[in-house]
């Protein structure tokens, strides 16, 4: 195995957004450096379950929701299937 190809693995102090801190091992920085976090699991909505807001630009979200609203529920009606098959038959007759 080659020597001196791996980065240094040492202890650093991590300071969370609320001021709490812990010591861990990392390749970041130098031995004894302090890493101050801007975002952490205690404050970020992805981990805390905060409310997410979808910005609907040009109706894209609403069109998507309308198109796929019954996708997993299996709510395809016979009427929708019949319309699709009628459209395919009409296209085949034109050819």
mmCIF file of N, CA and C in Angstrom:
data_model
loop_
_atom_site.group_PDB
_atom_site.id
_atom_site.type_symbol
_atom_site.label_atom_id
_atom_site.label_comp_id
_atom_site.label_asym_id
_atom_site.label_seq_id
_atom_site.Cartn_x
_atom_site.Cartn_y
_atom_site.Cartn_z
ATOM 1 N N UNK A 1 0.843 -1.176 0.000
ATOM 2 C CA UNK A 1 0.000 0.000 0.000
ATOM 3 C C UNK A 1 0.894 1.247 0.000
ATOM 4 N N UNK A 2 0.509 2.254 -0.792
ATOM 5 C CA UNK A 2 1.308 3.474 -0.900
ATOM 6 C C UNK A 2 1.229 4.294 0.392
ATOM 7 N N UNK A 3 2.311 4.877 0.754
ATOM 8 C CA UNK A 3 2.379 5.725 1.937
ATOM 9 C C UNK A 3 2.080 7.174 1.562
ATOM 10 N N UNK A 4 1.521 7.917 2.491
ATOM 11 C CA UNK A 4 1.292 9.368 2.369
ATOM 12 C C UNK A 4 0.367 9.768 1.214
ATOM 13 N N UNK A 5 -0.590 8.922 0.846
ATOM 14 C CA UNK A 5 -1.546 9.318 -0.191
ATOM 15 C C UNK A 5 -2.901 9.695 0.403
ATOM 16 N N UNK A 6 -3.128 9.362 1.677
ATOM 17 C CA UNK A 6 -4.408 9.650 2.308
ATOM 18 C C UNK A 6 -4.342 10.988 3.045
ATOM 19 N N UNK A 7 -5.439 11.742 3.063
ATOM 20 C CA UNK A 7 -5.436 13.017 3.788
ATOM 21 C C UNK A 7 -5.338 12.772 5.293
ATOM 22 N N UNK A 8 -4.870 13.775 6.010
ATOM 23 C CA UNK A 8 -4.744 13.659 7.456
ATOM 24 C C UNK A 8 -6.107 13.545 8.123
ATOM 25 N N UNK A 9 -6.243 12.619 9.070
ATOM 26 C CA UNK A 9 -7.493 12.375 9.782
ATOM 27 C C UNK A 9 -7.244 12.753 11.229
ATOM 28 N N UNK A 10 -7.902 13.824 11.702
ATOM 29 C CA UNK A 10 -7.594 14.377 13.011
ATOM 30 C C UNK A 10 -8.873 14.849 13.693
ATOM 31 N N UNK A 11 -8.755 15.320 14.930
ATOM 32 C CA UNK A 11 -9.933 15.772 15.666
ATOM 33 C C UNK A 11 -10.155 17.264 15.431
ATOM 34 N N UNK A 12 -11.432 17.629 15.290
ATOM 35 C CA UNK A 12 -11.841 19.036 15.180
ATOM 36 C C UNK A 12 -13.053 19.246 16.076
ATOM 37 N N UNK A 13 -13.355 20.503 16.373
ATOM 38 C CA UNK A 13 -14.539 20.842 17.155
ATOM 39 C C UNK A 13 -15.582 21.407 16.209
ATOM 40 N N UNK A 14 -16.825 20.915 16.305
ATOM 41 C CA UNK A 14 -17.925 21.398 15.478
ATOM 42 C C UNK A 14 -18.882 22.173 16.374
ATOM 43 N N UNK A 15 -19.197 23.419 15.989
ATOM 44 C CA UNK A 15 -20.113 24.263 16.747
ATOM 45 C C UNK A 15 -21.403 24.383 15.950
ATOM 46 N N UNK A 16 -22.509 23.934 16.551
ATOM 47 C CA UNK A 16 -23.823 23.957 15.903
ATOM 48 C C UNK A 16 -24.383 25.376 15.926
ATOM 49 N N UNK A 17 -25.514 25.597 15.231
ATOM 50 C CA UNK A 17 -26.111 26.934 15.159
ATOM 51 C C UNK A 17 -26.629 27.416 16.507
ATOM 52 N N UNK A 18 -27.001 26.495 17.396
ATOM 53 C CA UNK A 18 -27.505 26.902 18.709
ATOM 54 C C UNK A 18 -26.390 27.069 19.737
ATOM 55 N N UNK A 19 -25.127 26.886 19.323
ATOM 56 C CA UNK A 19 -24.003 27.075 20.224
ATOM 57 C C UNK A 19 -23.464 25.795 20.831
ATOM 58 N N UNK A 20 -24.225 24.707 20.737
ATOM 59 C CA UNK A 20 -23.713 23.441 21.265
ATOM 60 C C UNK A 20 -22.542 22.981 20.407
ATOM 61 N N UNK A 21 -21.670 22.209 20.988
ATOM 62 C CA UNK A 21 -20.477 21.787 20.264
ATOM 63 C C UNK A 21 -20.130 20.343 20.591
ATOM 64 N N UNK A 22 -19.401 19.731 19.691
ATOM 65 C CA UNK A 22 -18.912 18.381 19.912
ATOM 66 C C UNK A 22 -17.595 18.202 19.170
ATOM 67 N N UNK A 23 -16.855 17.196 19.562
ATOM 68 C CA UNK A 23 -15.565 16.907 18.949
ATOM 69 C C UNK A 23 -15.722 15.662 18.095
ATOM 70 N N UNK A 24 -15.181 15.727 16.892
ATOM 71 C CA UNK A 24 -15.252 14.584 15.984
ATOM 72 C C UNK A 24 -13.949 14.494 15.209
ATOM 73 N N UNK A 25 -13.800 13.421 14.468
ATOM 74 C CA UNK A 25 -12.619 13.260 13.620
ATOM 75 C C UNK A 25 -12.996 13.596 12.190
ATOM 76 N N UNK A 26 -12.078 14.260 11.467
ATOM 77 C CA UNK A 26 -12.376 14.703 10.117
ATOM 78 C C UNK A 26 -11.086 14.921 9.332
ATOM 79 N N UNK A 27 -11.237 15.041 8.022
ATOM 80 C CA UNK A 27 -10.104 15.419 7.173
ATOM 81 C C UNK A 27 -10.118 16.922 6.901
ATOM 82 N N UNK A 28 -11.176 17.628 7.386
ATOM 83 C CA UNK A 28 -11.315 19.066 7.185
ATOM 84 C C UNK A 28 -10.344 19.811 8.094
ATOM 85 N N UNK A 29 -9.742 20.842 7.600
ATOM 86 C CA UNK A 29 -8.899 21.723 8.397
ATOM 87 C C UNK A 29 -7.671 21.041 8.965
ATOM 88 N N UNK A 30 -7.241 21.565 10.126
ATOM 89 C CA UNK A 30 -6.065 21.037 10.813
ATOM 90 C C UNK A 30 -6.474 20.571 12.200
ATOM 91 N N UNK A 31 -5.603 19.875 12.845
ATOM 92 C CA UNK A 31 -5.842 19.386 14.207
ATOM 93 C C UNK A 31 -6.263 20.541 15.107
ATOM 94 N N UNK A 32 -7.421 20.409 15.779
ATOM 95 C CA UNK A 32 -7.893 21.410 16.726
ATOM 96 C C UNK A 32 -8.679 22.554 16.116
ATOM 97 N N UNK A 33 -8.875 22.606 14.799
ATOM 98 C CA UNK A 33 -9.669 23.674 14.174
ATOM 99 C C UNK A 33 -11.128 23.588 14.626
ATOM 100 N N UNK A 34 -11.838 24.710 14.492
ATOM 101 C CA UNK A 34 -13.245 24.785 14.881
ATOM 102 C C UNK A 34 -14.080 25.041 13.631
ATOM 103 N N UNK A 35 -15.078 24.199 13.401
ATOM 104 C CA UNK A 35 -15.995 24.357 12.274
ATOM 105 C C UNK A 35 -17.322 24.906 12.804
ATOM 106 N N UNK A 36 -17.707 26.088 12.341
ATOM 107 C CA UNK A 36 -18.989 26.694 12.730
ATOM 108 C C UNK A 36 -20.004 26.382 11.631
ATOM 109 N N UNK A 37 -21.100 25.721 11.999
ATOM 110 C CA UNK A 37 -22.117 25.341 11.022
ATOM 111 C C UNK A 37 -23.124 26.466 10.819
ATOM 112 N N UNK A 38 -23.528 26.689 9.569
ATOM 113 C CA UNK A 38 -24.594 27.638 9.250
ATOM 114 C C UNK A 38 -25.945 26.940 9.284
ATOM 115 N N UNK A 39 -25.953 25.672 8.914
ATOM 116 C CA UNK A 39 -27.167 24.867 8.881
ATOM 117 C C UNK A 39 -26.856 23.551 9.582
ATOM 118 N N UNK A 40 -27.769 23.110 10.426
ATOM 119 C CA UNK A 40 -27.574 21.823 11.088
ATOM 120 C C UNK A 40 -28.910 21.103 11.252
ATOM 121 N N UNK A 41 -28.886 19.853 11.658
ATOM 122 C CA UNK A 41 -30.130 19.082 11.772
ATOM 123 C C UNK A 41 -31.128 19.649 12.777
ATOM 124 N N UNK A 42 -30.689 20.479 13.699
ATOM 125 C CA UNK A 42 -31.614 21.051 14.681
ATOM 126 C C UNK A 42 -32.402 22.232 14.121
ATOM 127 N N UNK A 43 -31.890 22.853 13.042
ATOM 128 C CA UNK A 43 -32.539 24.067 12.546
ATOM 129 C C UNK A 43 -33.052 23.974 11.119
ATOM 130 N N UNK A 44 -32.609 23.009 10.337
ATOM 131 C CA UNK A 44 -32.987 22.941 8.923
ATOM 132 C C UNK A 44 -34.327 22.220 8.758
ATOM 133 N N UNK A 45 -35.242 22.755 7.939
ATOM 134 C CA UNK A 45 -36.566 22.141 7.749
ATOM 135 C C UNK A 45 -36.530 20.713 7.218
ATOM 136 N N UNK A 46 -35.485 20.341 6.509
ATOM 137 C CA UNK A 46 -35.415 18.976 5.984
ATOM 138 C C UNK A 46 -35.358 17.955 7.118
ATOM 139 N N UNK A 47 -34.778 18.321 8.237
ATOM 140 C CA UNK A 47 -34.679 17.407 9.368
ATOM 141 C C UNK A 47 -35.729 17.673 10.427
ATOM 142 N N UNK A 48 -36.201 18.914 10.537
ATOM 143 C CA UNK A 48 -37.144 19.262 11.594
ATOM 144 C C UNK A 48 -38.588 19.052 11.174
ATOM 145 N N UNK A 49 -38.833 18.784 9.890
ATOM 146 C CA UNK A 49 -40.203 18.586 9.418
ATOM 147 C C UNK A 49 -40.941 19.887 9.221
ATOM 148 N N UNK A 50 -40.228 20.959 8.965
ATOM 149 C CA UNK A 50 -40.844 22.265 8.748
ATOM 150 C C UNK A 50 -41.712 22.276 7.505
ATOM 151 N N UNK A 51 -42.515 23.289 7.400
ATOM 152 C CA UNK A 51 -43.418 23.415 6.266
ATOM 153 C C UNK A 51 -42.642 23.769 5.015
ATOM 154 N N UNK A 52 -42.897 23.025 3.952
ATOM 155 C CA UNK A 52 -42.274 23.328 2.674
ATOM 156 C C UNK A 52 -43.304 24.015 1.794
ATOM 157 N N UNK A 53 -42.863 25.018 1.069
ATOM 158 C CA UNK A 53 -43.752 25.764 0.195
ATOM 159 C C UNK A 53 -43.346 25.522 -1.248
ATOM 160 N N UNK A 54 -44.302 25.063 -2.049
ATOM 161 C CA UNK A 54 -44.053 24.901 -3.473
ATOM 162 C C UNK A 54 -44.465 26.188 -4.179
ATOM 163 N N UNK A 55 -43.574 26.739 -4.937
ATOM 164 C CA UNK A 55 -43.874 27.947 -5.691
ATOM 165 C C UNK A 55 -44.381 27.512 -7.055
ATOM 166 N N UNK A 56 -45.626 27.853 -7.347
ATOM 167 C CA UNK A 56 -46.249 27.440 -8.597
ATOM 168 C C UNK A 56 -46.010 28.520 -9.642
ATOM 169 N N UNK A 57 -45.101 28.260 -10.551
ATOM 170 C CA UNK A 57 -44.764 29.222 -11.593
ATOM 171 C C UNK A 57 -45.427 28.798 -12.894
ATOM 172 N N UNK A 58 -46.383 29.561 -13.312
ATOM 173 C CA UNK A 58 -47.059 29.289 -14.572
ATOM 174 C C UNK A 58 -47.976 28.074 -14.518
ATOM 175 N N UNK A 59 -48.402 27.684 -13.323
ATOM 176 C CA UNK A 59 -49.329 26.568 -13.190
ATOM 177 C C UNK A 59 -48.688 25.202 -13.358
ATOM 178 N N UNK A 60 -47.375 25.117 -13.311
ATOM 179 C CA UNK A 60 -46.696 23.843 -13.538
ATOM 180 C C UNK A 60 -47.016 22.827 -12.456
ATOM 181 N N UNK A 61 -47.002 23.273 -11.201
ATOM 182 C CA UNK A 61 -47.282 22.352 -10.101
ATOM 183 C C UNK A 61 -48.729 21.876 -10.185
ATOM 184 N N UNK A 62 -49.653 22.780 -10.429
ATOM 185 C CA UNK A 62 -51.058 22.390 -10.495
ATOM 186 C C UNK A 62 -51.321 21.472 -11.684
ATOM 187 N N UNK A 63 -50.652 21.721 -12.821
ATOM 188 C CA UNK A 63 -50.811 20.816 -13.973
ATOM 189 C C UNK A 63 -50.273 19.436 -13.649
ATOM 190 N N UNK A 64 -49.135 19.377 -12.974
ATOM 191 C CA UNK A 64 -48.544 18.097 -12.598
ATOM 192 C C UNK A 64 -49.474 17.351 -11.647
ATOM 193 N N UNK A 65 -49.996 18.061 -10.641
ATOM 194 C CA UNK A 65 -50.883 17.427 -9.676
ATOM 195 C C UNK A 65 -52.158 16.936 -10.351
ATOM 196 N N UNK A 66 -52.678 17.700 -11.290
ATOM 197 C CA UNK A 66 -53.888 17.300 -11.997
ATOM 198 C C UNK A 66 -53.622 16.060 -12.862
ATOM 199 N N UNK A 67 -52.474 16.060 -13.541
ATOM 200 C CA UNK A 67 -52.141 14.965 -14.444
ATOM 201 C C UNK A 67 -51.911 13.657 -13.695
ATOM 202 N N UNK A 68 -51.230 13.723 -12.556
ATOM 203 C CA UNK A 68 -50.852 12.512 -11.838
ATOM 204 C C UNK A 68 -51.613 12.315 -10.531
ATOM 205 N N UNK A 69 -52.761 12.947 -10.365
ATOM 206 C CA UNK A 69 -53.486 12.875 -9.104
ATOM 207 C C UNK A 69 -53.916 11.449 -8.746
ATOM 208 N N UNK A 70 -54.297 10.647 -9.696
ATOM 209 C CA UNK A 70 -54.746 9.293 -9.391
ATOM 210 C C UNK A 70 -53.751 8.226 -9.783
ATOM 211 N N UNK A 71 -52.511 8.594 -9.990
ATOM 212 C CA UNK A 71 -51.507 7.656 -10.499
ATOM 213 C C UNK A 71 -51.316 6.451 -9.584
ATOM 214 N N UNK A 72 -51.103 6.667 -8.318
ATOM 215 C CA UNK A 72 -50.846 5.556 -7.403
ATOM 216 C C UNK A 72 -52.128 4.950 -6.850
ATOM 217 N N UNK A 73 -53.226 5.637 -6.975
ATOM 218 C CA UNK A 73 -54.495 5.138 -6.453
ATOM 219 C C UNK A 73 -55.165 4.163 -7.412
ATOM 220 N N UNK A 74 -54.713 4.134 -8.651
ATOM 221 C CA UNK A 74 -55.324 3.251 -9.636
ATOM 222 C C UNK A 74 -56.702 3.718 -10.045
ATOM 223 N N UNK A 75 -56.894 5.014 -10.146
ATOM 224 C CA UNK A 75 -58.211 5.577 -10.443
ATOM 225 C C UNK A 75 -58.459 5.778 -11.928
ATOM 226 N N UNK A 76 -57.802 5.035 -12.782
ATOM 227 C CA UNK A 76 -58.067 5.171 -14.212
ATOM 228 C C UNK A 76 -59.458 4.609 -14.490
ATOM 229 N N UNK A 77 -60.272 5.431 -15.052
ATOM 230 C CA UNK A 77 -61.621 4.977 -15.348
ATOM 231 C C UNK A 77 -61.655 4.398 -16.746
ATOM 232 N N UNK A 78 -62.677 3.610 -17.005
ATOM 233 C CA UNK A 78 -62.835 3.024 -18.340
ATOM 234 C C UNK A 78 -63.025 4.115 -19.386
ATOM 235 N N UNK A 79 -63.640 5.220 -18.978
ATOM 236 C CA UNK A 79 -63.883 6.311 -19.912
ATOM 237 C C UNK A 79 -62.567 6.888 -20.431
ATOM 238 N N UNK A 80 -61.586 7.076 -19.553
ATOM 239 C CA UNK A 80 -60.288 7.603 -19.965
ATOM 240 C C UNK A 80 -59.596 6.625 -20.908
ATOM 241 N N UNK A 81 -59.669 5.356 -20.587
ATOM 242 C CA UNK A 81 -59.034 4.333 -21.412
ATOM 243 C C UNK A 81 -59.700 4.275 -22.779
ATOM 244 N N UNK A 82 -61.035 4.362 -22.802
ATOM 245 C CA UNK A 82 -61.775 4.334 -24.069
ATOM 246 C C UNK A 82 -61.412 5.523 -24.947
ATOM 247 N N UNK A 83 -61.259 6.718 -24.350
ATOM 248 C CA UNK A 83 -60.900 7.906 -25.125
ATOM 249 C C UNK A 83 -59.534 7.729 -25.759
ATOM 250 N N UNK A 84 -58.589 7.152 -25.019
ATOM 251 C CA UNK A 84 -57.245 6.952 -25.548
ATOM 252 C C UNK A 84 -57.256 5.930 -26.677
ATOM 253 N N UNK A 85 -57.998 4.850 -26.495
ATOM 254 C CA UNK A 85 -58.030 3.829 -27.539
ATOM 255 C C UNK A 85 -58.759 4.347 -28.780
ATOM 256 N N UNK A 86 -59.809 5.181 -28.602
ATOM 257 C CA UNK A 86 -60.511 5.772 -29.738
ATOM 258 C C UNK A 86 -59.587 6.713 -30.508
ATOM 259 N N UNK A 87 -58.767 7.463 -29.798
ATOM 260 C CA UNK A 87 -57.835 8.386 -30.443
ATOM 261 C C UNK A 87 -56.793 7.607 -31.239
ATOM 262 N N UNK A 88 -56.317 6.498 -30.700
ATOM 263 C CA UNK A 88 -55.336 5.681 -31.408
ATOM 264 C C UNK A 88 -55.941 5.080 -32.669
ATOM 265 N N UNK A 89 -57.191 4.609 -32.573
ATOM 266 C CA UNK A 89 -57.859 4.033 -33.735
ATOM 267 C C UNK A 89 -58.063 5.071 -34.831
ATOM 268 N N UNK A 90 -58.394 6.310 -34.421
ATOM 269 C CA UNK A 90 -58.610 7.374 -35.390
ATOM 270 C C UNK A 90 -57.301 7.709 -36.093
ATOM 271 N N UNK A 91 -56.202 7.703 -35.357
ATOM 272 C CA UNK A 91 -54.890 7.977 -35.966
ATOM 273 C C UNK A 91 -54.515 6.878 -36.953
ATOM 274 N N UNK A 92 -54.829 5.637 -36.616
ATOM 275 C CA UNK A 92 -54.492 4.520 -37.513
ATOM 276 C C UNK A 92 -55.311 4.576 -38.803
ATOM 277 N N UNK A 93 -56.567 5.016 -38.728
ATOM 278 C CA UNK A 93 -57.425 5.109 -39.905
ATOM 279 C C UNK A 93 -56.927 6.190 -40.863
ATOM 280 N N UNK A 94 -56.341 7.270 -40.294
ATOM 281 C CA UNK A 94 -55.835 8.360 -41.125
ATOM 282 C C UNK A 94 -54.638 7.923 -41.958
ATOM 283 N N UNK A 95 -53.896 6.948 -41.485
ATOM 284 C CA UNK A 95 -52.694 6.487 -42.174
ATOM 285 C C UNK A 95 -53.031 5.618 -43.300
#
